[in-house]
Amino acid sequence: SARATLHAMWTVFGTLAVLRIANAMTLRTRTTICVGQSARKSPTMSAAVRVRSETWPDSPGGGQRSAWLVASGSAMGKLTDVGRCGVEVINMSADGLTGGSEGWPHVRPRAVLSGTLYIENAFRRRGLAQRLLRAAEAKARWFGVDEMLLLVDQKNDAALTLYHKMGYRPKPVLAEHGHQLCMAKHLYLPSAANLLSLAPQRPLHL
């Protein structure tokens, strides 16, 4: 049938897209961090970085379900945490606002990147932020939601570039968000960003 044919075409397209993206990622070098006109060797991990899920160090923001994600690897013979972020499910509108059902009829459970997506300075620009964000998206899917929201400073160009690359799109600027911009991503939309997120994650060596 036509539906079966379209499904088969999408499966082939998805597989090829994942392979092309994965192959492109292997060509990137992450051996140095540039500082001005010079470059210094960045710290290295003796084993691949792994992302683990923990309980929140403090109380989360009142979400129905939540997880605290920590990226760590072995450096100089000991386990070192190099990045972290949180994700929780909160009843909110598509624009990232919370409220009662009467004032906000479109409020429903949505995943929120909660807390700062933080990477230690020495380990930035090596794909770790993307790996943590994909882990947060995977956790959101496991929680049973189909949309992920986040807030980012409107002047943080590096973060805006990262989130846009990962498939997040800005929502209308609202006074309620102050200087921050709400961005959203549908976690099941057939896109290259979601295909890479859904694919098995290759070991990340820093």
Tab-separated table of C-alpha atoms in Angstrom:
chain	number	residue	atom	x	y	z
A	1	SER	CA	0.000	0.000	0.000
A	2	ALA	CA	1.019	3.645	-0.271
A	3	ARG	CA	1.381	3.886	3.507
A	4	ALA	CA	3.704	0.881	3.609
A	5	THR	CA	5.780	2.314	0.765
A	6	LEU	CA	6.138	5.673	2.535
A	7	HIS	CA	7.098	3.906	5.753
A	8	ALA	CA	9.785	1.907	3.954
A	9	MET	CA	11.144	5.056	2.275
A	10	TRP	CA	11.289	6.870	5.614
A	11	THR	CA	13.108	3.932	7.208
A	12	VAL	CA	15.753	3.927	4.467
A	13	PHE	CA	16.101	7.711	4.618
A	14	GLY	CA	16.450	7.636	8.384
A	15	THR	CA	19.129	4.952	8.322
A	16	LEU	CA	21.168	6.786	5.687
A	17	ALA	CA	20.844	10.089	7.526
A	18	VAL	CA	22.060	8.592	10.788
A	19	LEU	CA	25.024	6.949	9.066
A	20	ARG	CA	26.004	10.170	7.284
A	21	ILE	CA	25.794	12.223	10.455
A	22	ALA	CA	27.660	9.627	12.522
A	23	ASN	CA	30.427	9.388	9.921
A	24	ALA	CA	30.750	13.165	9.790
A	25	MET	CA	31.097	13.307	13.561
A	26	THR	CA	34.067	10.927	13.492
A	27	LEU	CA	35.993	13.387	11.314
A	28	ARG	CA	35.999	16.093	13.969
A	29	THR	CA	39.167	16.520	16.033
A	30	ARG	CA	38.930	17.470	19.675
A	31	THR	CA	42.595	17.546	20.677
A	32	THR	CA	43.086	21.227	21.482
A	33	ILE	CA	41.268	24.207	22.918
A	34	CYS	CA	42.238	27.485	21.256
A	35	VAL	CA	43.086	30.399	23.523
A	36	GLY	CA	43.761	33.606	21.614
A	37	GLN	CA	46.487	32.990	19.039
A	38	SER	CA	47.807	29.864	20.745
A	39	ALA	CA	46.465	26.446	21.608
A	40	ARG	CA	47.054	24.220	24.556
A	41	LYS	CA	46.492	20.533	24.957
A	42	SER	CA	43.166	19.788	26.557
A	43	PRO	CA	42.728	17.189	29.315
A	44	THR	CA	42.004	13.684	28.090
A	45	MET	CA	39.957	10.852	29.494
A	46	SER	CA	41.365	7.334	29.673
A	47	ALA	CA	37.880	5.897	29.037
A	48	ALA	CA	34.775	6.974	27.143
A	49	VAL	CA	32.557	9.507	28.863
A	50	ARG	CA	29.314	8.072	30.202
A	51	VAL	CA	26.098	9.792	31.234
A	52	ARG	CA	24.388	8.489	34.343
A	53	SER	CA	21.061	9.384	35.928
A	54	GLU	CA	20.987	10.412	39.589
A	55	THR	CA	18.549	11.880	42.073
A	56	TRP	CA	18.510	15.659	42.228
A	57	PRO	CA	21.117	17.124	44.603
A	58	ASP	CA	18.423	19.565	45.748
A	59	SER	CA	14.658	19.509	45.376
A	60	PRO	CA	13.628	19.758	41.689
A	61	GLY	CA	11.245	22.457	40.537
A	62	GLY	CA	8.075	20.571	41.380
A	63	GLY	CA	7.937	18.384	38.286
A	64	GLN	CA	5.872	15.192	38.151
A	65	ARG	CA	8.925	13.178	37.084
A	66	SER	CA	12.552	14.278	37.097
A	67	ALA	CA	16.125	13.123	36.559
A	68	TRP	CA	19.560	14.621	37.159
A	69	LEU	CA	22.050	13.657	34.437
A	70	VAL	CA	25.799	13.649	35.050
A	71	ALA	CA	28.533	13.052	32.460
A	72	SER	CA	31.747	11.578	33.813
A	73	GLY	CA	34.919	9.855	32.713
A	74	SER	CA	38.176	8.519	34.113
A	75	ALA	CA	41.026	11.025	34.238
A	76	MET	CA	44.348	10.481	36.013
A	77	GLY	CA	43.045	7.317	37.642
A	78	LYS	CA	39.876	8.723	39.168
A	79	LEU	CA	36.274	9.287	38.107
A	80	THR	CA	35.691	12.914	37.157
A	81	ASP	CA	32.367	14.645	36.553
A	82	VAL	CA	32.615	16.947	33.536
A	83	GLY	CA	29.019	17.977	32.810
A	84	ARG	CA	25.466	17.948	34.118
A	85	CYS	CA	21.877	18.958	33.474
A	86	GLY	CA	18.400	18.161	34.745
A	87	VAL	CA	15.114	17.269	33.082
A	88	GLU	CA	11.644	17.205	34.599
A	89	VAL	CA	8.037	16.931	33.452
A	90	ILE	CA	5.868	19.939	34.296
A	91	ASN	CA	2.347	20.968	33.321
A	92	MET	CA	2.824	24.031	31.126
A	93	SER	CA	1.720	25.735	27.945
A	94	ALA	CA	3.493	25.441	24.586
A	95	ASP	CA	5.127	28.815	25.323
A	96	GLY	CA	6.637	27.613	28.578
A	97	LEU	CA	4.118	29.157	30.966
A	98	THR	CA	2.441	27.438	33.875
A	99	GLY	CA	-1.073	28.198	35.041
A	100	GLY	CA	-4.543	26.877	35.695
A	101	SER	CA	-6.597	25.105	33.060
A	102	GLU	CA	-8.997	28.049	32.834
A	103	GLY	CA	-6.362	30.635	32.002
A	104	TRP	CA	-4.173	28.324	29.921
A	105	PRO	CA	-6.309	25.750	28.085
A	106	HIS	CA	-3.295	24.220	26.335
A	107	VAL	CA	-1.406	23.345	29.500
A	108	ARG	CA	-0.270	19.713	29.498
A	109	PRO	CA	2.736	17.670	30.650
A	110	ARG	CA	5.895	18.746	28.844
A	111	ALA	CA	9.551	18.016	29.511
A	112	VAL	CA	11.726	20.924	30.599
A	113	LEU	CA	15.506	21.162	30.575
A	114	SER	CA	15.798	22.179	34.204
A	115	GLY	CA	18.869	23.607	35.815
A	116	THR	CA	21.850	24.759	33.776
A	117	LEU	CA	23.290	22.563	31.039
A	118	TYR	CA	26.842	22.877	32.334
A	119	ILE	CA	30.137	21.596	30.922
A	120	GLU	CA	33.489	22.086	32.649
A	121	ASN	CA	35.538	24.687	30.748
A	122	ALA	CA	38.355	22.297	29.851
A	123	PHE	CA	35.957	19.851	28.189
A	124	ARG	CA	33.813	22.207	26.121
A	125	ARG	CA	33.453	22.145	22.330
A	126	ARG	CA	33.959	18.384	22.168
A	127	GLY	CA	30.370	17.198	21.727
A	128	LEU	CA	29.636	16.713	25.414
A	129	ALA	CA	26.785	19.245	25.590
A	130	GLN	CA	25.087	17.516	22.666
A	131	ARG	CA	25.515	14.130	24.346
A	132	LEU	CA	23.962	15.401	27.595
A	133	LEU	CA	21.078	17.044	25.753
A	134	ARG	CA	20.354	13.826	23.847
A	135	ALA	CA	20.385	11.930	27.146
A	136	ALA	CA	17.870	14.423	28.540
A	137	GLU	CA	15.671	13.953	25.468
A	138	ALA	CA	15.856	10.167	25.831
A	139	LYS	CA	14.817	10.485	29.465
A	140	ALA	CA	11.910	12.737	28.442
A	141	ARG	CA	10.704	10.118	25.952
A	142	TRP	CA	10.984	7.492	28.672
A	143	PHE	CA	8.827	9.731	30.875
A	144	GLY	CA	6.165	9.550	28.135
A	145	VAL	CA	6.177	13.116	26.802
A	146	ASP	CA	6.618	14.256	23.213
A	147	GLU	CA	7.897	17.818	23.611
A	148	MET	CA	10.923	19.368	25.295
A	149	LEU	CA	11.169	23.026	26.333
A	150	LEU	CA	14.076	25.075	27.611
A	151	LEU	CA	14.899	28.668	28.503
A	152	VAL	CA	18.089	30.343	27.314
A	153	ASP	CA	19.509	33.838	27.679
A	154	GLN	CA	18.734	35.802	24.525
A	155	LYS	CA	22.348	37.040	24.400
A	156	ASN	CA	23.980	33.618	24.820
A	157	ASP	CA	24.945	33.078	21.185
A	158	ALA	CA	26.854	29.844	21.834
A	159	ALA	CA	23.891	28.215	23.581
A	160	LEU	CA	21.436	29.484	20.956
A	161	THR	CA	23.594	27.982	18.206
A	162	LEU	CA	23.791	24.642	20.031
A	163	TYR	CA	20.053	24.401	20.664
A	164	HIS	CA	19.189	25.405	17.098
A	165	LYS	CA	21.589	22.742	15.800
A	166	MET	CA	19.865	20.194	18.028
A	167	GLY	CA	16.470	20.998	16.507
A	168	TYR	CA	15.054	23.506	19.009
A	169	ARG	CA	13.078	26.439	17.665
A	170	PRO	CA	12.251	29.723	19.429
A	171	LYS	CA	8.815	30.534	20.755
A	172	PRO	CA	7.374	34.078	20.761
A	173	VAL	CA	9.215	36.384	23.145
A	174	LEU	CA	7.111	36.887	26.276
A	175	ALA	CA	7.483	39.398	29.090
A	176	GLU	CA	7.005	36.559	31.592
A	177	HIS	CA	10.359	35.083	30.546
A	178	GLY	CA	12.294	38.298	31.135
A	179	HIS	CA	15.609	38.257	29.250
A	180	GLN	CA	15.258	34.566	28.419
A	181	LEU	CA	13.945	32.935	25.268
A	182	CYS	CA	11.796	29.807	25.307
A	183	MET	CA	12.753	27.165	22.735
A	184	ALA	CA	10.946	23.915	22.000
A	185	LYS	CA	11.468	20.649	20.156
A	186	HIS	CA	9.023	17.895	19.240
A	187	LEU	CA	10.801	14.708	20.250
A	188	TYR	CA	9.235	12.494	17.584
A	189	LEU	CA	9.332	14.829	14.582
A	190	PRO	CA	11.085	13.082	11.641
A	191	SER	CA	14.197	15.251	11.495
A	192	ALA	CA	17.942	14.702	11.284
A	193	ALA	CA	18.361	15.930	14.881
A	194	ASN	CA	15.833	13.415	16.193
A	195	LEU	CA	17.238	10.594	14.085
A	196	LEU	CA	20.651	11.133	15.638
A	197	SER	CA	19.093	11.377	19.089
A	198	LEU	CA	17.187	8.111	18.631
A	199	ALA	CA	20.174	6.223	17.210
A	200	PRO	CA	22.466	4.233	19.534
A	201	GLN	CA	25.060	6.634	20.946
A	202	ARG	CA	28.653	5.885	20.055
A	203	PRO	CA	31.298	6.047	22.802
A	204	LEU	CA	32.458	9.628	23.337
A	205	HIS	CA	36.189	9.920	23.986
A	206	LEU	CA	37.502	13.289	25.181
